[in-house]
mmCIF file of N, CA and C in Angstrom:
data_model
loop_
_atom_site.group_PDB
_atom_site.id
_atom_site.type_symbol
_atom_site.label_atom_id
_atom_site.label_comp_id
_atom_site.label_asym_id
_atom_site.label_seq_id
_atom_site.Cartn_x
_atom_site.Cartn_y
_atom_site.Cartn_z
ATOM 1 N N UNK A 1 0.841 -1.177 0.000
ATOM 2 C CA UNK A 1 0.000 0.000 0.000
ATOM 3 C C UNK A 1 0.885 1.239 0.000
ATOM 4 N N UNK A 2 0.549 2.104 -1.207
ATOM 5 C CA UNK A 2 1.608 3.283 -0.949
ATOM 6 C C UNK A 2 0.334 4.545 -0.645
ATOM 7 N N UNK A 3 1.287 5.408 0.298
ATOM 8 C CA UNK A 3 0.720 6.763 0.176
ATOM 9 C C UNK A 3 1.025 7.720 -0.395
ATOM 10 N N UNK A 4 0.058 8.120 -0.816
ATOM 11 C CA UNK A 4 0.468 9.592 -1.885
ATOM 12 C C UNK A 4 0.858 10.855 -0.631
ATOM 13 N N UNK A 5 1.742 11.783 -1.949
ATOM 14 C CA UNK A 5 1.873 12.777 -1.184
ATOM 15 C C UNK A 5 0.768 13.937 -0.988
ATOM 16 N N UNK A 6 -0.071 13.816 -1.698
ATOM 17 C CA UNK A 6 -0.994 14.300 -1.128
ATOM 18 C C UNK A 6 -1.830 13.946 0.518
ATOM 19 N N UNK A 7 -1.696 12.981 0.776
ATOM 20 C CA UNK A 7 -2.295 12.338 1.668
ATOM 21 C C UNK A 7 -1.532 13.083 2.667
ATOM 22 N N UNK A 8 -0.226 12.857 2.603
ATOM 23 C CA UNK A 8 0.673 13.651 3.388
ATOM 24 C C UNK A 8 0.430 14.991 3.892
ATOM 25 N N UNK A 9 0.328 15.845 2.885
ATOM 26 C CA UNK A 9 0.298 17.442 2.733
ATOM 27 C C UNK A 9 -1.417 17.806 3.120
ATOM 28 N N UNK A 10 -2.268 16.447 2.815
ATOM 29 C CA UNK A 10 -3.633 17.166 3.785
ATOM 30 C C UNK A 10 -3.475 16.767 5.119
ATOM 31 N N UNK A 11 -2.579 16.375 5.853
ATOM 32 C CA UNK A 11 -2.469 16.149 7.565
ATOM 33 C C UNK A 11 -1.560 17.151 7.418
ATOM 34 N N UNK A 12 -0.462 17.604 7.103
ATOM 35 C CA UNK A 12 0.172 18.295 7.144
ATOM 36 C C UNK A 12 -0.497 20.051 7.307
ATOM 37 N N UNK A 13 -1.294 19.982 6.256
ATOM 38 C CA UNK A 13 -1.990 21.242 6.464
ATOM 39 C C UNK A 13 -3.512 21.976 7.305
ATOM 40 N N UNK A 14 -3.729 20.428 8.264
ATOM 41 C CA UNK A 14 -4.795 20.220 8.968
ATOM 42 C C UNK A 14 -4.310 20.486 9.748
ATOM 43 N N UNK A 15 -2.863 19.803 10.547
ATOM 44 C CA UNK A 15 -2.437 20.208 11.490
ATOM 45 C C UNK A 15 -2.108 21.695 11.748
ATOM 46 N N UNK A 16 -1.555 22.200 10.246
ATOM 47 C CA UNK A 16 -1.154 23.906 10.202
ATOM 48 C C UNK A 16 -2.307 24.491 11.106
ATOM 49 N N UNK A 17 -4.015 24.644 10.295
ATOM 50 C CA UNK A 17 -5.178 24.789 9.976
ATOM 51 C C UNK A 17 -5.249 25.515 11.421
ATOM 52 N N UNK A 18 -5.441 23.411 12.572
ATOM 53 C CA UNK A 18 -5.515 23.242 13.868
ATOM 54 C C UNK A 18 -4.672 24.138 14.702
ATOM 55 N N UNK A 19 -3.574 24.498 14.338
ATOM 56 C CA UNK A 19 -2.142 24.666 15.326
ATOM 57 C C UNK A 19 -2.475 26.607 15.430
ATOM 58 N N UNK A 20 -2.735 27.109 13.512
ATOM 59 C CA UNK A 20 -3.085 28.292 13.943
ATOM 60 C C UNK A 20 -4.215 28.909 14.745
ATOM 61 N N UNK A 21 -5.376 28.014 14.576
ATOM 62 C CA UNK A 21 -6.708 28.199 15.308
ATOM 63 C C UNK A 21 -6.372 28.623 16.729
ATOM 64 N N UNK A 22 -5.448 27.120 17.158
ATOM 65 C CA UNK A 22 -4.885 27.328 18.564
ATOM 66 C C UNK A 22 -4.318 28.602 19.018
ATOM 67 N N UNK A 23 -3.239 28.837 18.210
ATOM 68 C CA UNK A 23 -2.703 30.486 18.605
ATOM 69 C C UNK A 23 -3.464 31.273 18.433
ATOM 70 N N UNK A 24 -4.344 31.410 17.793
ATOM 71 C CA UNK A 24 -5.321 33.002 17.385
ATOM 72 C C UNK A 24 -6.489 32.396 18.707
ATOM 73 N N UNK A 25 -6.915 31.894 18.771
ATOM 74 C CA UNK A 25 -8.302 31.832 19.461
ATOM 75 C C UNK A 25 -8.215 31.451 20.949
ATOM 76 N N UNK A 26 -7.049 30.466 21.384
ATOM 77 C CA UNK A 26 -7.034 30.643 22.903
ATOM 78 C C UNK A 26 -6.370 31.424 23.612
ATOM 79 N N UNK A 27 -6.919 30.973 25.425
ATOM 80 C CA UNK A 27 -5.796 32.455 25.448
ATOM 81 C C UNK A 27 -5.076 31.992 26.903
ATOM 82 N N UNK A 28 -5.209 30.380 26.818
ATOM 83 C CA UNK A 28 -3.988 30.004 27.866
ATOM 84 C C UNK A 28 -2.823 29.884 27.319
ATOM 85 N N UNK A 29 -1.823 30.430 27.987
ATOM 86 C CA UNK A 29 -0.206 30.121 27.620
ATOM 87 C C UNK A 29 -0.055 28.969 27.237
ATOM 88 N N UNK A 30 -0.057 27.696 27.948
ATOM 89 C CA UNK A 30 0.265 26.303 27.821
ATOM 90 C C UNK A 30 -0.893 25.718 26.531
ATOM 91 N N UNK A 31 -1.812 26.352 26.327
ATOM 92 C CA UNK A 31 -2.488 25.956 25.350
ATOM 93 C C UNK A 31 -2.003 26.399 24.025
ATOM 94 N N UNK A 32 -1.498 27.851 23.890
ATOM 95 C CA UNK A 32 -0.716 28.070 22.902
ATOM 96 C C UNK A 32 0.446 27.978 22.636
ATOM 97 N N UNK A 33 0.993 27.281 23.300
ATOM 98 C CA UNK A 33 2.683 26.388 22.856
ATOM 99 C C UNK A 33 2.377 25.454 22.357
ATOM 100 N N UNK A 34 1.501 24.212 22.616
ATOM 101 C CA UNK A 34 0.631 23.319 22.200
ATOM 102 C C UNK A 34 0.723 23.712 20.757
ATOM 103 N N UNK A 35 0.125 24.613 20.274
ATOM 104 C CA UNK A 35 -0.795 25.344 19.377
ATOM 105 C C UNK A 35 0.651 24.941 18.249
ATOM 106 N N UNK A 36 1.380 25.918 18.979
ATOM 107 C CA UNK A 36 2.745 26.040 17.971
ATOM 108 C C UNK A 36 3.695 24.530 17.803
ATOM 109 N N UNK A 37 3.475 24.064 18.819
ATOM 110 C CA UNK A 37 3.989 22.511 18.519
ATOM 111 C C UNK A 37 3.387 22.155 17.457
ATOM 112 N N UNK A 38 1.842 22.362 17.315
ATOM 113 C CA UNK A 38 1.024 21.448 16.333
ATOM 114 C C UNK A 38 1.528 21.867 14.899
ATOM 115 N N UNK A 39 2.318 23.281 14.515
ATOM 116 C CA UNK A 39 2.118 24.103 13.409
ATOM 117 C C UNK A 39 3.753 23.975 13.428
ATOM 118 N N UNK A 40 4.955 23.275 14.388
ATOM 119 C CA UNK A 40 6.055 22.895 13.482
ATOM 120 C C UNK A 40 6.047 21.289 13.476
ATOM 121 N N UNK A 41 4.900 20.819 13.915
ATOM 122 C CA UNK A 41 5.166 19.209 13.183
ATOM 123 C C UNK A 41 4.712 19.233 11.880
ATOM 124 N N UNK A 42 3.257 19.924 11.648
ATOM 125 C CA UNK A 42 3.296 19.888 10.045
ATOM 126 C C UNK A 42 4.251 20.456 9.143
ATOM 127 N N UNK A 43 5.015 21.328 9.872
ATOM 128 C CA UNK A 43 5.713 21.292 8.648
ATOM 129 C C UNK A 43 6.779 20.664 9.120
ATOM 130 N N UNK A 44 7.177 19.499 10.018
ATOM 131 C CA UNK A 44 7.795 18.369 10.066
ATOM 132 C C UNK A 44 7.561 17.307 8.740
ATOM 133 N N UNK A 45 5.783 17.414 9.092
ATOM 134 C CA UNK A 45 5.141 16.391 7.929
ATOM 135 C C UNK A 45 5.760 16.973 6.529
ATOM 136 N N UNK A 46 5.586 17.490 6.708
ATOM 137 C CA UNK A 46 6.075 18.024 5.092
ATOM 138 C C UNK A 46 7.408 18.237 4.407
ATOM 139 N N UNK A 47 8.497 18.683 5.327
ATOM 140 C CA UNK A 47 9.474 18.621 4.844
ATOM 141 C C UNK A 47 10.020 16.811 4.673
ATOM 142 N N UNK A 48 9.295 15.810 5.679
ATOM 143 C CA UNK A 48 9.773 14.538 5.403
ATOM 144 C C UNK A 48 9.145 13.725 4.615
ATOM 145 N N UNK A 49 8.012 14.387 4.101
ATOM 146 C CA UNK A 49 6.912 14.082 2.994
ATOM 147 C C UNK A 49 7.664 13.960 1.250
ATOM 148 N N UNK A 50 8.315 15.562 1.407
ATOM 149 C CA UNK A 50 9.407 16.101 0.097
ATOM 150 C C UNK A 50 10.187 15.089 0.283
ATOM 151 N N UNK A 51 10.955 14.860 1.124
ATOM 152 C CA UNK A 51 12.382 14.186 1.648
ATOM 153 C C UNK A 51 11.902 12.964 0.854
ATOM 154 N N UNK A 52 11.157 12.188 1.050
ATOM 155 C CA UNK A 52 10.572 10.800 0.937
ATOM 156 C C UNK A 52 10.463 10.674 -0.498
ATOM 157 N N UNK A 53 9.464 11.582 -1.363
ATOM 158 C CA UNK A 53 9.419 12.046 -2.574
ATOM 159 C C UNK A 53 10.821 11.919 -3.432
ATOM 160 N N UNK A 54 11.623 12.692 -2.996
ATOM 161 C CA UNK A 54 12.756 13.182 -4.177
ATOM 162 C C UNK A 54 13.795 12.323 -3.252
ATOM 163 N N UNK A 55 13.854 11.778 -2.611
ATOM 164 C CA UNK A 55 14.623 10.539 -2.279
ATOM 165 C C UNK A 55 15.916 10.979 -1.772
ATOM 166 N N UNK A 56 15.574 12.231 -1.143
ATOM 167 C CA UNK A 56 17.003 13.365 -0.391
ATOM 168 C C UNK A 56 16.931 12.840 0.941
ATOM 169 N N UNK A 57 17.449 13.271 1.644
ATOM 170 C CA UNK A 57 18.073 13.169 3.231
ATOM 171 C C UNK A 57 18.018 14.024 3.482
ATOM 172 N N UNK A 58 17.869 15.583 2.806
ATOM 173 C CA UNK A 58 17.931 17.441 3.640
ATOM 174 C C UNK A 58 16.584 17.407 4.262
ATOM 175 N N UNK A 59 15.607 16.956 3.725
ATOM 176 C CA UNK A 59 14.127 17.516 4.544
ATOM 177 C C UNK A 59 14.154 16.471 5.572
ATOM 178 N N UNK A 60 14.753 15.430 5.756
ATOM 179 C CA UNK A 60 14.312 15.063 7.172
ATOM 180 C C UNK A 60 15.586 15.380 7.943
ATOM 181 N N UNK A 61 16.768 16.007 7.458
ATOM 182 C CA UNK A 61 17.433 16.224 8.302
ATOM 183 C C UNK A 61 17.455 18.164 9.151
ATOM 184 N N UNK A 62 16.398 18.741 7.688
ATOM 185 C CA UNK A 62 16.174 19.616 8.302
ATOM 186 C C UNK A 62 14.748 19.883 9.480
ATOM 187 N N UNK A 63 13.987 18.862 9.264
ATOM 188 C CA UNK A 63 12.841 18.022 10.207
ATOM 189 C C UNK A 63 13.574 17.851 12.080
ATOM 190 N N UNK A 64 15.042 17.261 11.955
ATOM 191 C CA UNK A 64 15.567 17.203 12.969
ATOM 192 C C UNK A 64 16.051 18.362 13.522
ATOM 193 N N UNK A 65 16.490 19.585 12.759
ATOM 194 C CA UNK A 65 16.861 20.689 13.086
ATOM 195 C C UNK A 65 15.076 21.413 14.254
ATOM 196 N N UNK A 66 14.182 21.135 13.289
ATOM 197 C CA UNK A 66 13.316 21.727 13.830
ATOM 198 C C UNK A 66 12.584 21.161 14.683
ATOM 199 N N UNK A 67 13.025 19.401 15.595
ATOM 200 C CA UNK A 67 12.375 19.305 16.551
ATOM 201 C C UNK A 67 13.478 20.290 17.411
ATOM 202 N N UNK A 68 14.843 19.920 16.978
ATOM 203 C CA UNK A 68 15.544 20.730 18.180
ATOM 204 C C UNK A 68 15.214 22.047 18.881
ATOM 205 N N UNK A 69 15.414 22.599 17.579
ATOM 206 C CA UNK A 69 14.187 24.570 17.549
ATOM 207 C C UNK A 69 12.950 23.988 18.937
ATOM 208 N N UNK A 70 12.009 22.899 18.600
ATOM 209 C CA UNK A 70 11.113 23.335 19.179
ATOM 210 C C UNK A 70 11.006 22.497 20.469
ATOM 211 N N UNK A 71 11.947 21.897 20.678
ATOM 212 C CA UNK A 71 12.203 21.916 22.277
ATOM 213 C C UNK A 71 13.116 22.535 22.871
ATOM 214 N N UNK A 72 13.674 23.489 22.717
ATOM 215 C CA UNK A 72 14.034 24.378 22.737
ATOM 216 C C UNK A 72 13.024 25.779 23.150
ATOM 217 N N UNK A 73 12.289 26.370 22.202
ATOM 218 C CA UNK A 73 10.736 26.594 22.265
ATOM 219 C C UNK A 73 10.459 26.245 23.506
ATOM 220 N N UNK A 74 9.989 25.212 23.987
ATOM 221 C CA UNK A 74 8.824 24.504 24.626
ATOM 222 C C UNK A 74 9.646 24.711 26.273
ATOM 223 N N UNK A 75 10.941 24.524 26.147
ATOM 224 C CA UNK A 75 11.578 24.629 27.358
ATOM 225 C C UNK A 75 11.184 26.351 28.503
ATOM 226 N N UNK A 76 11.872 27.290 26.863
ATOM 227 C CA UNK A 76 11.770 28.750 27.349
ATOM 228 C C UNK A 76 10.395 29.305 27.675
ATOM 229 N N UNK A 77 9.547 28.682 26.056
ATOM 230 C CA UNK A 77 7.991 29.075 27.079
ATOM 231 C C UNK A 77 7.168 28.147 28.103
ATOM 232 N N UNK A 78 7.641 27.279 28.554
ATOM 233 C CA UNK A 78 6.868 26.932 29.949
ATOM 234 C C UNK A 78 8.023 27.449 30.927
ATOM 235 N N UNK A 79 8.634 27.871 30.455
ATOM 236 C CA UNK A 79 9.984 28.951 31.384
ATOM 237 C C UNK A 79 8.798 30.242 32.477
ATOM 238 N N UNK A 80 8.772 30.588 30.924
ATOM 239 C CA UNK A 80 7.909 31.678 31.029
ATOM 240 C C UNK A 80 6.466 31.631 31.513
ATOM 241 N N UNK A 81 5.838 31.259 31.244
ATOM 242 C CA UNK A 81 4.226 30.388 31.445
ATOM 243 C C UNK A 81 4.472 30.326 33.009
ATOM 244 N N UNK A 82 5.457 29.753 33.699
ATOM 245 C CA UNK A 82 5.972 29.142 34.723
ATOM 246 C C UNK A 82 5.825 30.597 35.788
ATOM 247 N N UNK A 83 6.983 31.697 35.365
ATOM 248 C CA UNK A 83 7.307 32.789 35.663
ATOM 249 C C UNK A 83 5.710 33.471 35.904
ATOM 250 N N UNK A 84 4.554 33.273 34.956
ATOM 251 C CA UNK A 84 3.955 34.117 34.413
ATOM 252 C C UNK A 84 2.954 33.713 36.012
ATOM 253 N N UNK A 85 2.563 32.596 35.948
ATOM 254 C CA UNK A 85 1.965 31.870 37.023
ATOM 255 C C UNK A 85 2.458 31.945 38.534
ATOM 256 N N UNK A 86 3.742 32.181 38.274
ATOM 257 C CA UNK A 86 3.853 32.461 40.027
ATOM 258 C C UNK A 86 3.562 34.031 40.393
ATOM 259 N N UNK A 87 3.594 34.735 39.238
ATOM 260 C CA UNK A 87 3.518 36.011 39.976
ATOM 261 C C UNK A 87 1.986 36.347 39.802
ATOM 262 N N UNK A 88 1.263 36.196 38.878
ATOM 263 C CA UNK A 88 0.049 36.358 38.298
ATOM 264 C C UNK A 88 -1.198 35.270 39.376
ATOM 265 N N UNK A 89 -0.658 34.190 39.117
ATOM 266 C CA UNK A 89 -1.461 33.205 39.185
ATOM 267 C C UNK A 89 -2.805 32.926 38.477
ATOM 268 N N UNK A 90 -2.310 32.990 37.031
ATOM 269 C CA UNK A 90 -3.056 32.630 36.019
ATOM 270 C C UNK A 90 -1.979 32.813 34.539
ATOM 271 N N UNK A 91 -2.319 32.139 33.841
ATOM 272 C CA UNK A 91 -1.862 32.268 32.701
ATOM 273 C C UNK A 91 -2.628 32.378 31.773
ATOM 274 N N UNK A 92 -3.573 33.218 31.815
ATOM 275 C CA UNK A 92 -4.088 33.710 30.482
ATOM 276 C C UNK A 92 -3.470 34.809 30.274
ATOM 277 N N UNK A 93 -3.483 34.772 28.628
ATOM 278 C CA UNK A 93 -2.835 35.805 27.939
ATOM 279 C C UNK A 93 -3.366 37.097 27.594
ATOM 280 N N UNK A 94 -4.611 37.292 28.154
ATOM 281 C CA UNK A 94 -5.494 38.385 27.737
ATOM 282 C C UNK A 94 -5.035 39.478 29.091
ATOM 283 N N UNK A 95 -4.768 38.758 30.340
ATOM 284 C CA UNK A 95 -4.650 39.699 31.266
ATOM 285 C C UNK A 95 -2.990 40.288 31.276
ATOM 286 N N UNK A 96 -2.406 39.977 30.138
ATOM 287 C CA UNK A 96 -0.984 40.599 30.731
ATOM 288 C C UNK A 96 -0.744 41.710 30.263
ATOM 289 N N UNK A 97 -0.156 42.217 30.996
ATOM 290 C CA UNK A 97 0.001 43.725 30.326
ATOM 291 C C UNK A 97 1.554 44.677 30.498
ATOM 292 N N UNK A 98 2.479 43.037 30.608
ATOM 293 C CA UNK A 98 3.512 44.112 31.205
ATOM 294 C C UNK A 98 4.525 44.762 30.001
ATOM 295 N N UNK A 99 3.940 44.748 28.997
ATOM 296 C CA UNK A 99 4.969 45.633 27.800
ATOM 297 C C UNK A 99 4.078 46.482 27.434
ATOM 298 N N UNK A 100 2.905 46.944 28.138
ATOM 299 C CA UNK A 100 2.372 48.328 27.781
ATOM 300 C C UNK A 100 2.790 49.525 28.630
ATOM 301 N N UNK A 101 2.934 50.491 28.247
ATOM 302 C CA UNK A 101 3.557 51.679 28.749
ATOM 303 C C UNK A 101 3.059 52.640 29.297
#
Protein backbone atom coordinates (compact mmCIF):
# COMPACT_ATOMS: atom_id res chain seq x y z
CA UNK A 1 0.00 0.00 0.00
CA UNK A 2 1.61 3.28 -0.95
CA UNK A 3 0.72 6.76 0.18
CA UNK A 4 0.47 9.59 -1.89
CA UNK A 5 1.87 12.78 -1.18
CA UNK A 6 -0.99 14.30 -1.13
CA UNK A 7 -2.29 12.34 1.67
CA UNK A 8 0.67 13.65 3.39
CA UNK A 9 0.30 17.44 2.73
CA UNK A 10 -3.63 17.17 3.79
CA UNK A 11 -2.47 16.15 7.57
CA UNK A 12 0.17 18.29 7.14
CA UNK A 13 -1.99 21.24 6.46
CA UNK A 14 -4.80 20.22 8.97
CA UNK A 15 -2.44 20.21 11.49
CA UNK A 16 -1.15 23.91 10.20
CA UNK A 17 -5.18 24.79 9.98
CA UNK A 18 -5.52 23.24 13.87
CA UNK A 19 -2.14 24.67 15.33
CA UNK A 20 -3.09 28.29 13.94
CA UNK A 21 -6.71 28.20 15.31
CA UNK A 22 -4.88 27.33 18.56
CA UNK A 23 -2.70 30.49 18.61
CA UNK A 24 -5.32 33.00 17.39
CA UNK A 25 -8.30 31.83 19.46
CA UNK A 26 -7.03 30.64 22.90
CA UNK A 27 -5.80 32.46 25.45
CA UNK A 28 -3.99 30.00 27.87
CA UNK A 29 -0.21 30.12 27.62
CA UNK A 30 0.27 26.30 27.82
CA UNK A 31 -2.49 25.96 25.35
CA UNK A 32 -0.72 28.07 22.90
CA UNK A 33 2.68 26.39 22.86
CA UNK A 34 0.63 23.32 22.20
CA UNK A 35 -0.79 25.34 19.38
CA UNK A 36 2.75 26.04 17.97
CA UNK A 37 3.99 22.51 18.52
CA UNK A 38 1.02 21.45 16.33
CA UNK A 39 2.12 24.10 13.41
CA UNK A 40 6.05 22.90 13.48
CA UNK A 41 5.17 19.21 13.18
CA UNK A 42 3.30 19.89 10.05
CA UNK A 43 5.71 21.29 8.65
CA UNK A 44 7.79 18.37 10.07
CA UNK A 45 5.14 16.39 7.93
CA UNK A 46 6.08 18.02 5.09
CA UNK A 47 9.47 18.62 4.84
CA UNK A 48 9.77 14.54 5.40
CA UNK A 49 6.91 14.08 2.99
CA UNK A 50 9.41 16.10 0.10
CA UNK A 51 12.38 14.19 1.65
CA UNK A 52 10.57 10.80 0.94
CA UNK A 53 9.42 12.05 -2.57
CA UNK A 54 12.76 13.18 -4.18
CA UNK A 55 14.62 10.54 -2.28
CA UNK A 56 17.00 13.36 -0.39
CA UNK A 57 18.07 13.17 3.23
CA UNK A 58 17.93 17.44 3.64
CA UNK A 59 14.13 17.52 4.54
CA UNK A 60 14.31 15.06 7.17
CA UNK A 61 17.43 16.22 8.30
CA UNK A 62 16.17 19.62 8.30
CA UNK A 63 12.84 18.02 10.21
CA UNK A 64 15.57 17.20 12.97
CA UNK A 65 16.86 20.69 13.09
CA UNK A 66 13.32 21.73 13.83
CA UNK A 67 12.38 19.30 16.55
CA UNK A 68 15.54 20.73 18.18
CA UNK A 69 14.19 24.57 17.55
CA UNK A 70 11.11 23.33 19.18
CA UNK A 71 12.20 21.92 22.28
CA UNK A 72 14.03 24.38 22.74
CA UNK A 73 10.74 26.59 22.26
CA UNK A 74 8.82 24.50 24.63
CA UNK A 75 11.58 24.63 27.36
CA UNK A 76 11.77 28.75 27.35
CA UNK A 77 7.99 29.08 27.08
CA UNK A 78 6.87 26.93 29.95
CA UNK A 79 9.98 28.95 31.38
CA UNK A 80 7.91 31.68 31.03
CA UNK A 81 4.23 30.39 31.44
CA UNK A 82 5.97 29.14 34.72
CA UNK A 83 7.31 32.79 35.66
CA UNK A 84 3.95 34.12 34.41
CA UNK A 85 1.96 31.87 37.02
CA UNK A 86 3.85 32.46 40.03
CA UNK A 87 3.52 36.01 39.98
CA UNK A 88 0.05 36.36 38.30
CA UNK A 89 -1.46 33.21 39.19
CA UNK A 90 -3.06 32.63 36.02
CA UNK A 91 -1.86 32.27 32.70
CA UNK A 92 -4.09 33.71 30.48
CA UNK A 93 -2.83 35.81 27.94
CA UNK A 94 -5.49 38.39 27.74
CA UNK A 95 -4.65 39.70 31.27
CA UNK A 96 -0.98 40.60 30.73
CA UNK A 97 0.00 43.72 30.33
CA UNK A 98 3.51 44.11 31.20
CA UNK A 99 4.97 45.63 27.80
CA UNK A 100 2.37 48.33 27.78
CA UNK A 101 3.56 51.68 28.75
Amino acid sequence: MTVLLNQFLLLGAALFAIGVYGVIARRNGVAVLMSIELILNAVNINLIAFSAMHGDLSGQVFALFVIAVAAAEVGVGLAIVLAIYRNRRSVDLDELDLMRG
